[in-house]
Each structure stands twice: as structure tokens, then as C-alpha cells.
mmCIF file of C-alpha atoms in Angstrom:
data_model
loop_
_atom_site.group_PDB
_atom_site.id
_atom_site.type_symbol
_atom_site.label_atom_id
_atom_site.label_comp_id
_atom_site.label_asym_id
_atom_site.label_seq_id
_atom_site.Cartn_x
_atom_site.Cartn_y
_atom_site.Cartn_z
ATOM 1 C CA MET A 28 21.392 6.494 -2.804
ATOM 2 C CA VAL A 29 17.742 6.623 -3.907
ATOM 3 C CA TYR A 30 16.707 8.619 -0.700
ATOM 4 C CA THR A 31 19.781 10.740 -0.997
ATOM 5 C CA LEU A 32 19.024 11.837 -4.554
ATOM 6 C CA SER A 33 15.420 12.007 -3.680
ATOM 7 C CA SER A 34 16.320 14.506 -0.998
ATOM 8 C CA VAL A 35 18.283 16.707 -3.337
ATOM 9 C CA ILE A 36 15.419 16.761 -5.647
ATOM 10 C CA LEU A 37 12.902 17.859 -2.838
ATOM 11 C CA LEU A 38 15.373 20.512 -1.800
ATOM 12 C CA ILE A 39 15.280 22.057 -5.424
ATOM 13 C CA ALA A 40 11.535 21.361 -5.955
ATOM 14 C CA VAL A 41 10.110 22.054 -2.480
ATOM 15 C CA GLY A 42 12.956 24.362 -1.003
ATOM 16 C CA VAL A 43 14.915 24.275 1.951
ATOM 17 C CA PRO A 44 12.481 23.615 5.060
ATOM 18 C CA LYS A 45 12.508 26.095 8.032
ATOM 19 C CA LEU A 46 12.558 24.004 11.182
ATOM 20 C CA SER A 47 11.143 26.856 13.250
ATOM 21 C CA ALA A 48 7.806 26.809 11.274
ATOM 22 C CA PHE A 49 7.150 23.080 12.092
ATOM 23 C CA PRO A 50 5.163 21.885 15.101
ATOM 24 C CA ARG A 51 7.693 19.984 17.338
ATOM 25 C CA ARG A 52 5.403 17.101 17.760
ATOM 26 C CA TYR A 53 5.036 16.629 13.965
ATOM 27 C CA LEU A 54 8.856 16.847 13.660
ATOM 28 C CA ILE A 55 9.419 14.176 16.111
ATOM 29 C CA TRP A 56 6.605 11.640 15.548
ATOM 30 C CA GLY A 57 6.093 12.359 11.827
ATOM 31 C CA GLY A 58 9.911 11.916 11.305
ATOM 32 C CA LEU A 59 10.236 8.834 13.407
ATOM 33 C CA LEU A 60 7.204 7.150 11.834
ATOM 34 C CA PHE A 61 8.176 8.125 8.243
ATOM 35 C CA ALA A 62 11.889 6.920 8.594
ATOM 36 C CA ALA A 63 10.696 3.677 10.490
ATOM 37 C CA TYR A 64 8.295 3.050 7.607
ATOM 38 C CA GLU A 65 10.814 3.576 4.656
ATOM 39 C CA MET A 66 13.316 1.527 6.704
ATOM 40 C CA CYS A 67 10.801 -1.474 6.982
ATOM 41 C CA LEU A 68 9.862 -1.141 3.257
ATOM 42 C CA SER A 69 13.357 -0.779 1.746
ATOM 43 C CA LEU A 70 14.858 -3.463 3.990
ATOM 44 C CA SER A 71 11.809 -5.838 3.516
ATOM 45 C CA ILE A 72 12.561 -5.632 -0.278
ATOM 46 C CA GLY A 73 16.226 -5.740 0.106
ATOM 47 C CA PHE A 74 16.114 -8.928 2.247
ATOM 48 C CA ALA A 75 13.777 -10.535 -0.286
ATOM 49 C CA ASP A 76 15.490 -13.856 -1.675
ATOM 50 C CA SER A 77 14.183 -13.414 -5.258
ATOM 51 C CA GLY A 78 12.222 -11.066 -7.519
ATOM 52 C CA THR A 79 8.960 -12.977 -6.812
ATOM 53 C CA GLN A 80 9.430 -12.755 -3.065
ATOM 54 C CA ALA A 81 10.068 -8.960 -3.507
ATOM 55 C CA ILE A 82 6.919 -8.467 -5.192
ATOM 56 C CA GLU A 83 4.989 -10.762 -2.481
ATOM 57 C CA VAL A 84 6.579 -8.816 0.165
ATOM 58 C CA SER A 85 5.340 -5.341 -1.372
ATOM 59 C CA MET A 86 1.846 -6.943 -1.545
ATOM 60 C CA VAL A 87 1.979 -7.420 2.228
ATOM 61 C CA ASN A 88 2.823 -3.689 2.619
ATOM 62 C CA TYR A 89 -0.361 -2.691 0.549
ATOM 63 C CA LEU A 90 -2.546 -3.793 3.691
ATOM 64 C CA TRP A 91 -1.828 -0.126 4.624
ATOM 65 C CA PRO A 92 -4.933 1.603 2.657
ATOM 66 C CA SER A 93 -7.270 -0.568 4.723
ATOM 67 C CA LEU A 94 -5.636 -0.060 7.954
ATOM 68 C CA THR A 95 -5.522 3.678 7.270
ATOM 69 C CA LEU A 96 -9.351 3.689 6.790
ATOM 70 C CA LEU A 97 -9.886 1.599 9.788
ATOM 71 C CA LEU A 98 -7.645 4.136 12.053
ATOM 72 C CA THR A 99 -9.409 7.130 10.474
ATOM 73 C CA VAL A 100 -12.875 5.729 11.323
ATOM 74 C CA ILE A 101 -11.596 4.793 14.999
ATOM 75 C CA THR A 102 -9.819 8.315 15.528
ATOM 76 C CA SER A 103 -12.835 10.182 14.169
ATOM 77 C CA LYS A 104 -15.072 8.385 16.506
ATOM 78 C CA GLN A 105 -17.403 7.079 13.604
ATOM 79 C CA THR A 106 -19.487 3.989 13.858
ATOM 80 C CA LEU A 107 -17.417 0.864 13.068
ATOM 81 C CA ARG A 108 -19.657 -0.804 10.301
ATOM 82 C CA PRO A 109 -19.549 -4.416 9.609
ATOM 83 C CA LEU A 110 -18.659 -3.851 6.002
ATOM 84 C CA ILE A 111 -15.127 -2.530 7.262
ATOM 85 C CA PHE A 112 -14.315 -5.988 8.743
ATOM 86 C CA VAL A 113 -15.641 -7.670 5.793
ATOM 87 C CA GLY A 114 -13.148 -5.495 3.722
ATOM 88 C CA MET A 115 -10.404 -6.258 5.921
ATOM 89 C CA THR A 116 -10.959 -9.860 5.883
ATOM 90 C CA VAL A 117 -10.978 -9.917 2.070
ATOM 91 C CA CYS A 118 -7.633 -8.020 2.096
ATOM 92 C CA LEU A 119 -6.161 -10.726 4.416
ATOM 93 C CA ILE A 120 -7.445 -13.383 2.063
ATOM 94 C CA GLY A 121 -5.968 -11.619 -0.841
ATOM 95 C CA VAL A 122 -2.619 -11.560 0.916
ATOM 96 C CA SER A 123 -2.941 -15.030 2.044
ATOM 97 C CA LYS A 124 -3.375 -16.079 -1.692
ATOM 98 C CA VAL A 125 -0.302 -14.099 -2.643
ATOM 99 C CA LEU A 126 1.760 -15.768 0.093
ATOM 100 C CA GLY A 127 0.506 -19.284 -0.721
ATOM 101 C CA GLY A 128 1.683 -18.847 -4.378
ATOM 102 C CA GLU A 129 0.060 -21.509 -6.691
ATOM 103 C CA ASN A 130 -1.164 -23.419 -3.745
ATOM 104 C CA GLY A 131 -3.745 -20.527 -3.101
ATOM 105 C CA LEU A 132 -4.920 -20.407 0.570
ATOM 106 C CA SER A 133 -2.851 -23.322 1.779
ATOM 107 C CA LEU A 134 -1.733 -22.472 5.439
ATOM 108 C CA HIS A 135 1.097 -24.870 5.050
ATOM 109 C CA HIS A 136 2.517 -23.200 1.979
ATOM 110 C CA MET A 137 1.800 -19.776 3.364
ATOM 111 C CA ALA A 138 3.933 -20.858 6.609
ATOM 112 C CA VAL A 139 6.572 -22.195 4.308
ATOM 113 C CA ASN A 140 6.720 -18.926 2.464
ATOM 114 C CA ILE A 141 6.836 -16.768 5.631
ATOM 115 C CA GLY A 142 9.178 -19.259 7.255
ATOM 116 C CA SER A 143 11.776 -19.050 4.525
ATOM 117 C CA ASN A 144 12.098 -15.262 5.098
ATOM 118 C CA PRO A 145 10.322 -13.966 8.200
ATOM 119 C CA LEU A 146 12.305 -10.822 8.360
ATOM 120 C CA SER A 147 11.440 -9.864 5.140
ATOM 121 C CA TYR A 148 7.718 -10.622 5.447
ATOM 122 C CA GLY A 149 7.693 -9.165 9.132
ATOM 123 C CA LEU A 150 9.106 -5.888 8.091
ATOM 124 C CA ALA A 151 6.589 -5.398 5.354
ATOM 125 C CA PHE A 152 3.667 -5.974 7.749
ATOM 126 C CA ALA A 153 5.086 -3.789 10.305
ATOM 127 C CA GLY A 154 5.576 -1.005 7.496
ATOM 128 C CA ALA A 155 2.049 -1.334 6.585
ATOM 129 C CA ILE A 156 0.810 -0.522 10.323
ATOM 130 C CA ILE A 157 3.383 2.323 10.694
ATOM 131 C CA TRP A 158 2.488 3.972 7.378
ATOM 132 C CA SER A 159 -1.252 3.878 8.198
ATOM 133 C CA VAL A 160 -0.402 5.348 11.699
ATOM 134 C CA TYR A 161 1.753 8.117 9.838
ATOM 135 C CA CYS A 162 -1.131 9.081 7.505
ATOM 136 C CA VAL A 163 -3.550 9.552 10.171
ATOM 137 C CA LEU A 164 -1.261 11.096 12.707
ATOM 138 C CA THR A 165 0.116 13.583 10.019
ATOM 139 C CA LYS A 166 -3.530 15.014 9.315
ATOM 140 C CA LYS A 167 -3.900 15.679 12.894
ATOM 141 C CA ILE A 168 -0.620 17.408 14.159
ATOM 142 C CA ALA A 169 1.161 18.882 11.087
ATOM 143 C CA LYS A 170 -0.824 21.914 11.053
ATOM 144 C CA GLY A 171 -0.247 22.275 7.303
ATOM 145 C CA CYS A 172 3.365 21.874 7.359
ATOM 146 C CA ASN A 173 4.958 19.557 4.934
ATOM 147 C CA GLY A 174 8.026 17.833 6.487
ATOM 148 C CA ILE A 175 8.793 15.462 3.530
ATOM 149 C CA THR A 176 12.152 17.076 2.683
ATOM 150 C CA LEU A 177 13.305 16.723 6.180
ATOM 151 C CA PHE A 178 11.985 13.188 6.450
ATOM 152 C CA PHE A 179 13.647 12.161 3.495
ATOM 153 C CA ILE A 180 16.965 13.501 4.609
ATOM 154 C CA LEU A 181 16.498 11.670 7.888
ATOM 155 C CA THR A 182 15.685 8.414 6.117
ATOM 156 C CA ALA A 183 18.712 8.715 3.895
ATOM 157 C CA THR A 184 21.040 9.344 7.051
ATOM 158 C CA VAL A 185 19.600 6.371 8.826
ATOM 159 C CA LEU A 186 20.149 4.005 5.680
ATOM 160 C CA TRP A 187 23.640 5.170 5.199
ATOM 161 C CA LEU A 188 24.409 4.580 8.941
ATOM 162 C CA GLN A 189 22.930 1.055 8.506
ATOM 163 C CA PHE A 190 24.870 0.707 5.465
ATOM 164 C CA ALA A 191 28.168 1.805 6.955
ATOM 165 C CA PHE A 192 27.812 -1.053 9.829
ATOM 166 C CA THR A 193 26.985 -3.924 7.528
ATOM 167 C CA GLU A 194 29.158 -5.794 5.057
ATOM 168 C CA ASN A 195 28.326 -4.691 1.494
ATOM 169 C CA GLN A 196 29.681 -5.113 -2.000
ATOM 170 C CA ALA A 197 31.324 -2.387 -3.834
ATOM 171 C CA PHE A 198 29.467 0.089 -5.948
ATOM 172 C CA ASN A 199 29.316 -0.798 -9.620
ATOM 173 C CA PHE A 200 27.888 2.019 -11.699
ATOM 174 C CA THR A 201 26.657 1.734 -15.330
ATOM 175 C CA PRO A 202 24.885 4.155 -17.579
ATOM 176 C CA GLN A 203 21.654 2.114 -17.290
ATOM 177 C CA LEU A 204 22.033 2.006 -13.461
ATOM 178 C CA LEU A 205 22.343 5.774 -13.211
ATOM 179 C CA ILE A 206 19.316 6.350 -15.223
ATOM 180 C CA GLU A 207 17.187 4.039 -13.310
ATOM 181 C CA LEU A 208 18.339 5.681 -10.142
ATOM 182 C CA SER A 209 17.376 9.023 -11.325
ATOM 183 C CA LEU A 210 14.004 7.977 -12.536
ATOM 184 C CA VAL A 211 13.470 6.131 -9.208
ATOM 185 C CA SER A 212 14.513 9.180 -7.059
ATOM 186 C CA CYS A 213 12.148 11.457 -9.076
ATOM 187 C CA ALA A 214 9.338 9.282 -8.640
ATOM 188 C CA MET A 215 9.929 8.615 -5.072
ATOM 189 C CA GLY A 216 10.573 12.194 -4.022
ATOM 190 C CA LEU A 217 8.113 13.876 -5.892
ATOM 191 C CA GLY A 218 5.590 11.146 -5.387
ATOM 192 C CA TYR A 219 5.832 11.394 -1.843
ATOM 193 C CA ALA A 220 5.590 15.167 -1.821
ATOM 194 C CA ALA A 221 2.362 15.086 -3.578
ATOM 195 C CA TRP A 222 1.136 12.399 -1.221
ATOM 196 C CA ASN A 223 1.871 14.323 1.959
ATOM 197 C CA THR A 224 0.354 17.576 0.348
ATOM 198 C CA GLY A 225 -2.809 15.512 -0.169
ATOM 199 C CA ILE A 226 -2.813 14.239 3.348
ATOM 200 C CA LEU A 227 -2.387 17.747 4.689
ATOM 201 C CA TYR A 228 -5.076 19.480 2.631
ATOM 202 C CA GLY A 229 -7.347 16.523 1.428
ATOM 203 C CA ASN A 230 -9.609 13.741 2.542
ATOM 204 C CA VAL A 231 -7.467 10.728 3.656
ATOM 205 C CA THR A 232 -10.181 8.201 2.717
ATOM 206 C CA VAL A 233 -10.298 9.497 -0.666
ATOM 207 C CA LEU A 234 -6.522 9.297 -0.975
ATOM 208 C CA ALA A 235 -6.573 5.758 0.233
ATOM 209 C CA THR A 236 -9.166 5.166 -2.460
ATOM 210 C CA ALA A 237 -6.788 6.405 -5.100
ATOM 211 C CA SER A 238 -4.380 3.839 -4.008
ATOM 212 C CA TYR A 239 -6.594 0.777 -4.080
ATOM 213 C CA PHE A 240 -5.521 -0.441 -7.388
ATOM 214 C CA THR A 241 -1.858 0.311 -6.767
ATOM 215 C CA PRO A 242 -0.972 -3.286 -5.629
ATOM 216 C CA VAL A 243 -2.148 -4.527 -9.114
ATOM 217 C CA LEU A 244 -0.206 -1.879 -11.093
ATOM 218 C CA SER A 245 2.753 -2.178 -8.893
ATOM 219 C CA ALA A 246 2.999 -5.992 -9.263
ATOM 220 C CA PHE A 247 2.579 -5.578 -13.040
ATOM 221 C CA PHE A 248 5.478 -3.095 -13.426
ATOM 222 C CA ALA A 249 7.587 -4.976 -10.924
ATOM 223 C CA ALA A 250 7.060 -8.243 -12.757
ATOM 224 C CA GLN A 251 8.003 -6.515 -16.114
ATOM 225 C CA LEU A 252 11.260 -4.960 -14.710
ATOM 226 C CA LEU A 253 12.155 -7.949 -12.690
ATOM 227 C CA GLY A 254 11.416 -10.471 -15.646
ATOM 228 C CA GLU A 255 9.170 -12.525 -13.217
ATOM 229 C CA SER A 256 6.228 -14.540 -14.303
ATOM 230 C CA LEU A 257 3.232 -14.235 -11.840
ATOM 231 C CA GLY A 258 0.521 -16.845 -11.577
ATOM 232 C CA ILE A 259 -3.257 -16.588 -11.585
ATOM 233 C CA SER A 260 -3.233 -17.027 -7.801
ATOM 234 C CA PHE A 261 -0.896 -14.130 -7.388
ATOM 235 C CA TRP A 262 -3.188 -11.768 -9.473
ATOM 236 C CA LEU A 263 -6.429 -12.948 -7.658
ATOM 237 C CA GLY A 264 -4.827 -12.185 -4.354
ATOM 238 C CA ALA A 265 -3.976 -8.724 -5.687
ATOM 239 C CA LEU A 266 -7.425 -8.096 -7.020
ATOM 240 C CA LEU A 267 -8.939 -9.242 -3.506
ATOM 241 C CA VAL A 268 -6.541 -6.667 -1.632
ATOM 242 C CA SER A 269 -7.821 -3.948 -4.013
ATOM 243 C CA ALA A 270 -11.576 -5.170 -3.582
ATOM 244 C CA GLY A 271 -11.286 -5.348 0.297
ATOM 245 C CA SER A 272 -9.933 -1.733 0.364
ATOM 246 C CA LEU A 273 -12.756 -0.590 -1.664
ATOM 247 C CA MET A 274 -15.327 -2.317 0.673
ATOM 248 C CA CYS A 275 -13.612 -0.571 3.478
ATOM 249 C CA TRP A 276 -13.848 2.824 1.726
ATOM 250 C CA TRP A 277 -17.712 2.324 0.816
ATOM 251 C CA ALA A 278 -18.265 1.543 4.599
ATOM 252 C CA THR A 279 -16.776 4.961 5.500
ATOM 253 C CA ARG A 280 -18.475 6.714 2.617
ATOM 254 C CA ALA A 281 -21.870 6.417 4.123
ATOM 255 C CA HIS A 282 -20.659 8.517 7.118
#
């Protein structure tokens, strides 16, 4: 329902897209990657067993800024500087601390956390890879066309099909739920439209930089909304993810 309402908002705000104006490669690959990422993201959170696990899963997804920078450097044939790998390592340590909970970098507890719900964590990690590929590829093949409205419609359609073939509880609408649905849909639709515009006309590495502290902010707001208490280990892990991403950006800034 979020993606459906977001699609309506985008049709009003951005307009009805003209298929003939879009490069075919962008429509196919961009659409497939976008829908695949959104499926991974939404289902990874949906399959989470608790509010805390949903926040942990979102942290795994936030490996994408570093992966985007790495792919940008590789595809633009720039020199792979050691600092990039240091930054990637710091990001992985941060995610490891998040997954280890209060036990920090305990491999055993990391394995227990992931083993308790491998589908959710696996989808989040796959989504991080897919989104980084989408960001880099869009810049190269979109030729200035913004297909975000089409991609949201495609994602909504796929999710409704998935919903139709699975056992689900009946909808239970309340005034508060409708308000939250409207707010989330506006944020999702307009936020992605702005992001896609930035990818097309801006600098991908700078955009990734703007997202470096998103894991911390996202975790904070999610904890408030879900009524979850996050320990020091979690916040340290979130800060490490941001710090590692900044290292990757600094390494590309020198080029």
C-alpha cells in the first residue's frame, strides 16, 4: 500500500511518464534492479522477528554507500586506494557489532543472530549490493531520464502479486494508520524522486556522502517509533558504518 500510494503521489508530482522517451536498457535494467532492491528491503524488514531485528536488518542494508563508492571507482577506472578497503573493513566491523548485539564482535552471537533469521539478513545484504549497482548503472544508461514513477508502479505491482499468493491477515484500518501510511508514502515517493534526480544530474560520490550518517538517524527514529531500546554496542556499530563510509569517500575525493 505504501508503494501504491507513493506511485499515485509521483504521478501527480512528477507527471505521467512517456515510455517512448526512455532508453530501453534503462527501462529494463533500471526497473529490474529497482524492483528487486525494494523487494529485498521491504521483505527483509517484513520478515524481521522483532522491532530490534528490523533495525538491525536496516543497518545491514546501509552497507550500500560504501559499495556504491567502490563500484564507482572500479567502473570509472580510477585507482583503488588502500583507504577504500580500510573504510570497507570499518563498515563491516560496524555491521558486525550491530549483529553481535551487546556481545559486540562475538562471532558466535553474530552467527546466532543471523541464524535466527537468515532470510531477513540475507535479503538486506543482497539489497545493499543491488542498490549500489542500480545507482552506478542509472548514471551511465539513463541519459537524463527519471523512471522513478514507472519503477514504483512496477514495485507496487510485484508486491501485490506476492501478497496475493501468500497467506495474509485482513486489513485493519485506523485513523492513525492512515496518517502514517500517507506520511510514509510521501517520504518514500518524493525522497526517491529527489534521489534519482541527484543520481542523474549530480555526483554519485557526493550523494553517497550525504547518506553516510543516515544509519544513525534512521536507527534513532526507528527506535522511537517502535519503542525499542538500543544499546551502546548498536550505536557504536552504527557510527562505525558511517565512519567507514566517510573513509571510502575521502579516498575517492583525492582523484
